[in-house]
PDB file of N, CA and C in Angstrom:
ATOM      1  N   GLU A   1      82.515 116.320  87.624  1.00  0.00           N
ATOM      2  CA  GLU A   1      81.469 117.324  87.740  1.00  0.00           C
ATOM      3  C   GLU A   1      81.899 118.403  88.715  1.00  0.00           C
ATOM      4  N   GLY A   2      82.887 119.160  88.335  1.00  0.00           N
ATOM      5  CA  GLY A   2      83.349 120.238  89.198  1.00  0.00           C
ATOM      6  C   GLY A   2      84.247 119.723  90.297  1.00  0.00           C
ATOM      7  N   GLY A   3      84.569 120.576  91.217  1.00  0.00           N
ATOM      8  CA  GLY A   3      85.426 120.183  92.321  1.00  0.00           C
ATOM      9  C   GLY A   3      86.884 120.411  91.986  1.00  0.00           C
ATOM     10  N   SER A   4      87.732 119.905  92.835  1.00  0.00           N
ATOM     11  CA  SER A   4      89.163 120.066  92.619  1.00  0.00           C
ATOM     12  C   SER A   4      89.872 118.769  92.950  1.00  0.00           C
ATOM     13  N   TYR A   5      91.115 118.689  92.578  1.00  0.00           N
ATOM     14  CA  TYR A   5      91.916 117.493  92.804  1.00  0.00           C
ATOM     15  C   TYR A   5      93.247 117.894  93.409  1.00  0.00           C
ATOM     16  N   HIS A   6      93.753 117.059  94.265  1.00  0.00           N
ATOM     17  CA  HIS A   6      95.098 117.242  94.804  1.00  0.00           C
ATOM     18  C   HIS A   6      95.945 116.112  94.244  1.00  0.00           C
ATOM     19  N   VAL A   7      96.990 116.465  93.485  1.00  0.00           N
ATOM     20  CA  VAL A   7      97.825 115.467  92.835  1.00  0.00           C
ATOM     21  C   VAL A   7      99.264 115.684  93.268  1.00  0.00           C
ATOM     22  N   GLU A   8      99.935 114.629  93.673  1.00  0.00           N
ATOM     23  CA  GLU A   8     101.353 114.695  93.984  1.00  0.00           C
ATOM     24  C   GLU A   8     102.083 113.815  92.977  1.00  0.00           C
ATOM     25  N   VAL A   9     103.024 114.414  92.264  1.00  0.00           N
ATOM     26  CA  VAL A   9     103.790 113.684  91.259  1.00  0.00           C
ATOM     27  C   VAL A   9     105.267 113.996  91.436  1.00  0.00           C
ATOM     28  N   SER A  10     106.088 113.145  90.888  1.00  0.00           N
ATOM     29  CA  SER A  10     107.527 113.361  90.905  1.00  0.00           C
ATOM     30  C   SER A  10     107.977 113.704  89.495  1.00  0.00           C
ATOM     31  N   LEU A  11     108.404 114.948  89.304  1.00  0.00           N
ATOM     32  CA  LEU A  11     108.890 115.339  87.979  1.00  0.00           C
ATOM     33  C   LEU A  11     110.174 114.604  87.631  1.00  0.00           C
ATOM     34  N   THR A  12     110.963 114.298  88.641  1.00  0.00           N
ATOM     35  CA  THR A  12     112.195 113.545  88.394  1.00  0.00           C
ATOM     36  C   THR A  12     111.856 112.161  87.871  1.00  0.00           C
ATOM     37  N   ARG A  13     110.897 111.502  88.491  1.00  0.00           N
ATOM     38  CA  ARG A  13     110.516 110.155  88.047  1.00  0.00           C
ATOM     39  C   ARG A  13     109.909 110.201  86.652  1.00  0.00           C
ATOM     40  N   ALA A  14     109.113 111.226  86.378  1.00  0.00           N
ATOM     41  CA  ALA A  14     108.530 111.366  85.039  1.00  0.00           C
ATOM     42  C   ALA A  14     109.641 111.538  84.002  1.00  0.00           C
ATOM     43  N   SER A  15     110.653 112.342  84.328  1.00  0.00           N
ATOM     44  CA  SER A  15     111.787 112.528  83.430  1.00  0.00           C
ATOM     45  C   SER A  15     112.533 111.219  83.209  1.00  0.00           C
ATOM     46  N   MET A  16     112.740 110.474  84.300  1.00  0.00           N
ATOM     47  CA  MET A  16     113.442 109.189  84.183  1.00  0.00           C
ATOM     48  C   MET A  16     112.664 108.233  83.287  1.00  0.00           C
ATOM     49  N   PHE A  17     111.339 108.211  83.425  1.00  0.00           N
ATOM     50  CA  PHE A  17     110.505 107.349  82.591  1.00  0.00           C
ATOM     51  C   PHE A  17     110.682 107.706  81.121  1.00  0.00           C
ATOM     52  N   LEU A  18     110.633 109.003  80.809  1.00  0.00           N
ATOM     53  CA  LEU A  18     110.782 109.425  79.422  1.00  0.00           C
ATOM     54  C   LEU A  18     112.156 109.060  78.871  1.00  0.00           C
ATOM     55  N   GLN A  19     113.190 109.196  79.699  1.00  0.00           N
ATOM     56  CA  GLN A  19     114.536 108.843  79.250  1.00  0.00           C
ATOM     57  C   GLN A  19     114.663 107.343  79.005  1.00  0.00           C
ATOM     58  N   GLN A  20     113.962 106.544  79.806  1.00  0.00           N
ATOM     59  CA  GLN A  20     114.025 105.091  79.635  1.00  0.00           C
ATOM     60  C   GLN A  20     113.374 104.648  78.331  1.00  0.00           C
ATOM     61  N   LEU A  21     112.474 105.464  77.795  1.00  0.00           N
ATOM     62  CA  LEU A  21     111.839 105.111  76.529  1.00  0.00           C
ATOM     63  C   LEU A  21     112.840 105.116  75.383  1.00  0.00           C
ATOM     64  N   GLY A  22     113.910 105.891  75.531  1.00  0.00           N
ATOM     65  CA  GLY A  22     114.923 105.951  74.482  1.00  0.00           C
ATOM     66  C   GLY A  22     114.563 106.936  73.395  1.00  0.00           C
ATOM     67  N   ARG A  23     115.500 107.150  72.516  1.00  0.00           N
ATOM     68  CA  ARG A  23     115.301 108.098  71.422  1.00  0.00           C
ATOM     69  C   ARG A  23     114.696 107.389  70.216  1.00  0.00           C
ATOM     70  N   LEU A  24     113.925 108.142  69.466  1.00  0.00           N
ATOM     71  CA  LEU A  24     113.389 107.632  68.220  1.00  0.00           C
ATOM     72  C   LEU A  24     114.479 107.669  67.160  1.00  0.00           C
ATOM     73  N   THR A  25     114.431 106.724  66.252  1.00  0.00           N
ATOM     74  CA  THR A  25     115.330 106.814  65.103  1.00  0.00           C
ATOM     75  C   THR A  25     114.828 107.945  64.212  1.00  0.00           C
ATOM     76  N   GLU A  26     115.653 108.405  63.301  1.00  0.00           N
ATOM     77  CA  GLU A  26     115.246 109.483  62.392  1.00  0.00           C
ATOM     78  C   GLU A  26     114.016 109.069  61.591  1.00  0.00           C
ATOM     79  N   ALA A  27     113.973 107.822  61.133  1.00  0.00           N
ATOM     80  CA  ALA A  27     112.828 107.341  60.354  1.00  0.00           C
ATOM     81  C   ALA A  27     111.553 107.334  61.201  1.00  0.00           C
ATOM     82  N   GLU A  28     111.643 106.883  62.458  1.00  0.00           N
ATOM     83  CA  GLU A  28     110.473 106.885  63.345  1.00  0.00           C
ATOM     84  C   GLU A  28     109.986 108.306  63.598  1.00  0.00           C
ATOM     85  N   ARG A  29     110.916 109.208  63.841  1.00  0.00           N
ATOM     86  CA  ARG A  29     110.546 110.587  64.133  1.00  0.00           C
ATOM     87  C   ARG A  29     109.841 111.234  62.949  1.00  0.00           C
ATOM     88  N   LEU A  30     110.320 110.981  61.730  1.00  0.00           N
ATOM     89  CA  LEU A  30     109.723 111.593  60.546  1.00  0.00           C
ATOM     90  C   LEU A  30     108.353 111.009  60.222  1.00  0.00           C
ATOM     91  N   ARG A  31     108.062 109.780  60.668  1.00  0.00           N
ATOM     92  CA  ARG A  31     106.753 109.166  60.425  1.00  0.00           C
ATOM     93  C   ARG A  31     105.683 109.694  61.377  1.00  0.00           C
ATOM     94  N   MET A  32     106.091 110.363  62.449  1.00  0.00           N
ATOM     95  CA  MET A  32     105.119 110.843  63.434  1.00  0.00           C
ATOM     96  C   MET A  32     104.306 111.995  62.851  1.00  0.00           C
ATOM     97  N   PRO A  33     102.995 112.011  63.162  1.00  0.00           N
ATOM     98  CA  PRO A  33     102.194 113.149  62.702  1.00  0.00           C
ATOM     99  C   PRO A  33     102.689 114.426  63.380  1.00  0.00           C
ATOM    100  N   GLY A  34     102.793 115.480  62.597  1.00  0.00           N
ATOM    101  CA  GLY A  34     103.266 116.747  63.143  1.00  0.00           C
ATOM    102  C   GLY A  34     104.715 116.682  63.576  1.00  0.00           C
ATOM    103  N   ALA A  35     105.527 115.871  62.880  1.00  0.00           N
ATOM    104  CA  ALA A  35     106.926 115.677  63.263  1.00  0.00           C
ATOM    105  C   ALA A  35     107.656 117.009  63.324  1.00  0.00           C
ATOM    106  N   MET A  36     108.417 117.174  64.370  1.00  0.00           N
ATOM    107  CA  MET A  36     109.204 118.395  64.548  1.00  0.00           C
ATOM    108  C   MET A  36     110.631 118.139  64.068  1.00  0.00           C
ATOM    109  N   PRO A  37     111.302 119.192  63.638  1.00  0.00           N
ATOM    110  CA  PRO A  37     112.701 119.007  63.229  1.00  0.00           C
ATOM    111  C   PRO A  37     113.573 118.670  64.429  1.00  0.00           C
ATOM    112  N   ALA A  38     114.711 118.116  64.172  1.00  0.00           N
ATOM    113  CA  ALA A  38     115.651 117.801  65.252  1.00  0.00           C
ATOM    114  C   ALA A  38     116.076 119.095  65.934  1.00  0.00           C
ATOM    115  N   PRO A  39     116.371 119.033  67.239  1.00  0.00           N
ATOM    116  CA  PRO A  39     116.782 120.253  67.923  1.00  0.00           C
ATOM    117  C   PRO A  39     118.069 120.822  67.342  1.00  0.00           C
ATOM    118  N   GLU A  40     118.169 122.121  67.391  1.00  0.00           N
ATOM    119  CA  GLU A  40     119.384 122.799  66.936  1.00  0.00           C
ATOM    120  C   GLU A  40     120.537 122.403  67.857  1.00  0.00           C
ATOM    121  N   PRO A  41     121.762 122.334  67.338  1.00  0.00           N
ATOM    122  CA  PRO A  41     122.896 121.954  68.182  1.00  0.00           C
ATOM    123  C   PRO A  41     123.099 122.883  69.377  1.00  0.00           C
ATOM    124  N   ASN A  42     122.765 124.165  69.239  1.00  0.00           N
ATOM    125  CA  ASN A  42     122.976 125.095  70.338  1.00  0.00           C
ATOM    126  C   ASN A  42     121.775 125.196  71.270  1.00  0.00           C
ATOM    127  N   SER A  43     120.832 124.259  71.184  1.00  0.00           N
ATOM    128  CA  SER A  43     119.660 124.308  72.058  1.00  0.00           C
ATOM    129  C   SER A  43     119.922 123.592  73.386  1.00  0.00           C
ATOM    130  N   PHE A  44     121.150 123.134  73.594  1.00  0.00           N
ATOM    131  CA  PHE A  44     121.529 122.504  74.855  1.00  0.00           C
ATOM    132  C   PHE A  44     122.801 123.144  75.390  1.00  0.00           C
ATOM    133  N   ILE A  45     122.960 123.100  76.706  1.00  0.00           N
ATOM    134  CA  ILE A  45     124.158 123.609  77.371  1.00  0.00           C
ATOM    135  C   ILE A  45     124.798 122.436  78.094  1.00  0.00           C
ATOM    136  N   THR A  46     126.108 122.326  78.008  1.00  0.00           N
ATOM    137  CA  THR A  46     126.828 121.277  78.729  1.00  0.00           C
ATOM    138  C   THR A  46     127.572 121.924  79.890  1.00  0.00           C
ATOM    139  N   ARG A  47     127.365 121.379  81.094  1.00  0.00           N
ATOM    140  CA  ARG A  47     127.985 121.928  82.303  1.00  0.00           C
ATOM    141  C   ARG A  47     128.576 120.794  83.131  1.00  0.00           C
ATOM    142  N   ASP A  48     129.705 121.078  83.788  1.00  0.00           N
ATOM    143  CA  ASP A  48     130.241 120.149  84.772  1.00  0.00           C
ATOM    144  C   ASP A  48     129.458 120.319  86.057  1.00  0.00           C
ATOM    145  N   SER A  49     129.227 119.230  86.767  1.00  0.00           N
ATOM    146  CA  SER A  49     128.485 119.274  88.021  1.00  0.00           C
ATOM    147  C   SER A  49     129.014 118.176  88.935  1.00  0.00           C
ATOM    148  N   PRO A  50     128.573 118.162  90.186  1.00  0.00           N
ATOM    149  CA  PRO A  50     128.972 117.064  91.077  1.00  0.00           C
ATOM    150  C   PRO A  50     128.518 115.692  90.554  1.00  0.00           C
ATOM    151  N   TYR A  51     127.556 115.681  89.640  1.00  0.00           N
ATOM    152  CA  TYR A  51     127.068 114.431  89.053  1.00  0.00           C
ATOM    153  C   TYR A  51     127.841 114.039  87.804  1.00  0.00           C
ATOM    154  N   GLY A  52     128.797 114.846  87.407  1.00  0.00           N
ATOM    155  CA  GLY A  52     129.512 114.634  86.149  1.00  0.00           C
ATOM    156  C   GLY A  52     129.051 115.665  85.136  1.00  0.00           C
ATOM    157  N   GLU A  53     129.329 115.428  83.887  1.00  0.00           N
ATOM    158  CA  GLU A  53     128.935 116.367  82.846  1.00  0.00           C
ATOM    159  C   GLU A  53     127.437 116.244  82.573  1.00  0.00           C
ATOM    160  N   LEU A  54     126.716 117.363  82.625  1.00  0.00           N
ATOM    161  CA  LEU A  54     125.287 117.384  82.368  1.00  0.00           C
ATOM    162  C   LEU A  54     125.002 118.139  81.084  1.00  0.00           C
ATOM    163  N   ARG A  55     124.080 117.625  80.300  1.00  0.00           N
ATOM    164  CA  ARG A  55     123.609 118.302  79.090  1.00  0.00           C
ATOM    165  C   ARG A  55     122.168 118.703  79.364  1.00  0.00           C
ATOM    166  N   VAL A  56     121.927 120.006  79.447  1.00  0.00           N
ATOM    167  CA  VAL A  56     120.603 120.502  79.817  1.00  0.00           C
ATOM    168  C   VAL A  56     120.063 121.413  78.720  1.00  0.00           C
ATOM    169  N   PRO A  57     118.735 121.535  78.618  1.00  0.00           N
ATOM    170  CA  PRO A  57     118.171 122.453  77.626  1.00  0.00           C
ATOM    171  C   PRO A  57     118.598 123.888  77.922  1.00  0.00           C
ATOM    172  N   ALA A  58     118.912 124.629  76.887  1.00  0.00           N
ATOM    173  CA  ALA A  58     119.238 126.044  77.037  1.00  0.00           C
ATOM    174  C   ALA A  58     117.949 126.794  77.382  1.00  0.00           C
ATOM    175  N   PRO A  59     118.063 127.986  77.983  1.00  0.00           N
ATOM    176  CA  PRO A  59     116.852 128.772  78.258  1.00  0.00           C
ATOM    177  C   PRO A  59     116.043 128.994  76.982  1.00  0.00           C
ATOM    178  N   LEU A  60     114.731 128.939  77.094  1.00  0.00           N
ATOM    179  CA  LEU A  60     113.864 129.063  75.922  1.00  0.00           C
ATOM    180  C   LEU A  60     113.608 130.502  75.519  1.00  0.00           C
ATOM    181  N   VAL A  61     113.875 131.437  76.413  1.00  0.00           N
ATOM    182  CA  VAL A  61     113.563 132.833  76.137  1.00  0.00           C
ATOM    183  C   VAL A  61     114.842 133.635  75.930  1.00  0.00           C
ATOM    184  N   SER A  62     114.704 134.755  75.275  1.00  0.00           N
ATOM    185  CA  SER A  62     115.825 135.684  75.168  1.00  0.00           C
ATOM    186  C   SER A  62     115.292 137.078  75.469  1.00  0.00           C
ATOM    187  N   TYR A  63     116.114 137.864  76.116  1.00  0.00           N
ATOM    188  CA  TYR A  63     115.734 139.215  76.515  1.00  0.00           C
ATOM    189  C   TYR A  63     116.600 140.218  75.771  1.00  0.00           C
ATOM    190  N   SER A  64     116.109 141.432  75.629  1.00  0.00           N
ATOM    191  CA  SER A  64     116.857 142.434  74.875  1.00  0.00           C
ATOM    192  C   SER A  64     118.106 142.902  75.612  1.00  0.00           C
ATOM    193  N   ARG A  65     118.101 142.930  76.940  1.00  0.00           N
ATOM    194  CA  ARG A  65     119.238 143.454  77.680  1.00  0.00           C
ATOM    195  C   ARG A  65     119.923 142.426  78.589  1.00  0.00           C
ATOM    196  N   THR A  66     119.197 141.456  79.062  1.00  0.00           N
ATOM    197  CA  THR A  66     119.760 140.500  80.009  1.00  0.00           C
ATOM    198  C   THR A  66     119.825 139.122  79.363  1.00  0.00           C
ATOM    199  N   PRO A  67     121.009 138.535  79.252  1.00  0.00           N
ATOM    200  CA  PRO A  67     121.084 137.197  78.656  1.00  0.00           C
ATOM    201  C   PRO A  67     120.458 136.153  79.579  1.00  0.00           C
ATOM    202  N   ALA A  68     119.684 135.257  79.004  1.00  0.00           N
ATOM    203  CA  ALA A  68     119.122 134.146  79.776  1.00  0.00           C
ATOM    204  C   ALA A  68     120.209 133.086  79.913  1.00  0.00           C
ATOM    205  N   ARG A  69     120.371 132.553  81.111  1.00  0.00           N
ATOM    206  CA  ARG A  69     121.428 131.568  81.320  1.00  0.00           C
ATOM    207  C   ARG A  69     121.164 130.792  82.602  1.00  0.00           C
ATOM    208  N   TRP A  70     121.838 129.665  82.730  1.00  0.00           N
ATOM    209  CA  TRP A  70     121.849 128.899  83.976  1.00  0.00           C
ATOM    210  C   TRP A  70     123.191 129.201  84.629  1.00  0.00           C
ATOM    211  N   ASP A  71     123.184 129.841  85.783  1.00  0.00           N
ATOM    212  CA  ASP A  71     124.436 130.208  86.442  1.00  0.00           C
ATOM    213  C   ASP A  71     125.071 129.053  87.198  1.00  0.00           C
ATOM    214  N   ARG A  72     124.257 128.185  87.747  1.00  0.00           N
ATOM    215  CA  ARG A  72     124.788 127.151  88.634  1.00  0.00           C
ATOM    216  C   ARG A  72     124.311 125.777  88.173  1.00  0.00           C
ATOM    217  N   PRO A  73     125.195 124.788  88.205  1.00  0.00           N
ATOM    218  CA  PRO A  73     124.779 123.434  87.825  1.00  0.00           C
ATOM    219  C   PRO A  73     123.967 122.783  88.939  1.00  0.00           C
ATOM    220  N   ALA A  74     123.345 121.683  88.623  1.00  0.00           N
ATOM    221  CA  ALA A  74     122.622 120.908  89.629  1.00  0.00           C
ATOM    222  C   ALA A  74     123.611 120.404  90.670  1.00  0.00           C
ATOM    223  N   SER A  75     123.167 120.326  91.910  1.00  0.00           N
ATOM    224  CA  SER A  75     124.034 119.823  92.974  1.00  0.00           C
ATOM    225  C   SER A  75     123.205 118.992  93.945  1.00  0.00           C
ATOM    226  N   PRO A  76     123.850 118.086  94.660  1.00  0.00           N
ATOM    227  CA  PRO A  76     123.122 117.248  95.608  1.00  0.00           C
ATOM    228  C   PRO A  76     122.499 118.091  96.724  1.00  0.00           C
ATOM    229  N   PRO A  77     121.349 117.681  97.241  1.00  0.00           N
ATOM    230  CA  PRO A  77     120.727 118.400  98.343  1.00  0.00           C
ATOM    231  C   PRO A  77     121.678 118.515  99.529  1.00  0.00           C
ATOM    232  N   GLY A  78     121.697 119.690 100.148  1.00  0.00           N
ATOM    233  CA  GLY A  78     122.511 119.903 101.328  1.00  0.00           C
ATOM    234  C   GLY A  78     123.952 120.255 101.047  1.00  0.00           C
ATOM    235  N   GLN A  79     124.355 120.320  99.798  1.00  0.00           N
ATOM    236  CA  GLN A  79     125.754 120.611  99.475  1.00  0.00           C
ATOM    237  C   GLN A  79     126.097 122.079  99.720  1.00  0.00           C
ATOM    238  N   ASP A  80     125.158 122.976  99.450  1.00  0.00           N
ATOM    239  CA  ASP A  80     125.431 124.405  99.587  1.00  0.00           C
ATOM    240  C   ASP A  80     124.953 124.921 100.942  1.00  0.00           C
ATOM    241  N   ALA A  81     125.633 125.948 101.437  1.00  0.00           N
ATOM    242  CA  ALA A  81     125.213 126.606 102.670  1.00  0.00           C
ATOM    243  C   ALA A  81     123.896 127.342 102.423  1.00  0.00           C
ATOM    244  N   LEU A  82     123.086 127.483 103.471  1.00  0.00           N
ATOM    245  CA  LEU A  82     121.838 128.200 103.345  1.00  0.00           C
ATOM    246  C   LEU A  82     122.135 129.692 103.274  1.00  0.00           C
ATOM    247  N   ALA A  83     121.924 130.276 102.106  1.00  0.00           N
ATOM    248  CA  ALA A  83     122.201 131.692 101.917  1.00  0.00           C
ATOM    249  C   ALA A  83     121.474 132.160 100.663  1.00  0.00           C
ATOM    250  N   TRP A  84     121.120 133.446 100.641  1.00  0.00           N
ATOM    251  CA  TRP A  84     120.543 134.031  99.443  1.00  0.00           C
ATOM    252  C   TRP A  84     121.648 134.223  98.411  1.00  0.00           C
ATOM    253  N   VAL A  85     121.365 133.836  97.184  1.00  0.00           N
ATOM    254  CA  VAL A  85     122.347 134.024  96.119  1.00  0.00           C
ATOM    255  C   VAL A  85     121.923 135.263  95.353  1.00  0.00           C
ATOM    256  N   GLY A  86     122.784 136.219  95.249  1.00  0.00           N
ATOM    257  CA  GLY A  86     122.392 137.485  94.628  1.00  0.00           C
ATOM    258  C   GLY A  86     123.228 137.906  93.539  1.00  0.00           C
TER     259      GLY A  86
END
């Protein structure tokens, strides 16, 4: 009945939970209501990182003049010097 809520969640833990569920087989995926097609092969980017090779979703948007991209891979906390990246 109105009011507000303060919620603290871990997006990393939520991601780990989803990954632990595993992938659906093609037959399972097609039986789902509103089944979506499999992702396009170019909808992911593979990058080397301090964690090894990472496969991450490509940017969802495209711009007319500026290409959307991930410039830097994930890195452990504290690895980089404190500085503005420009």
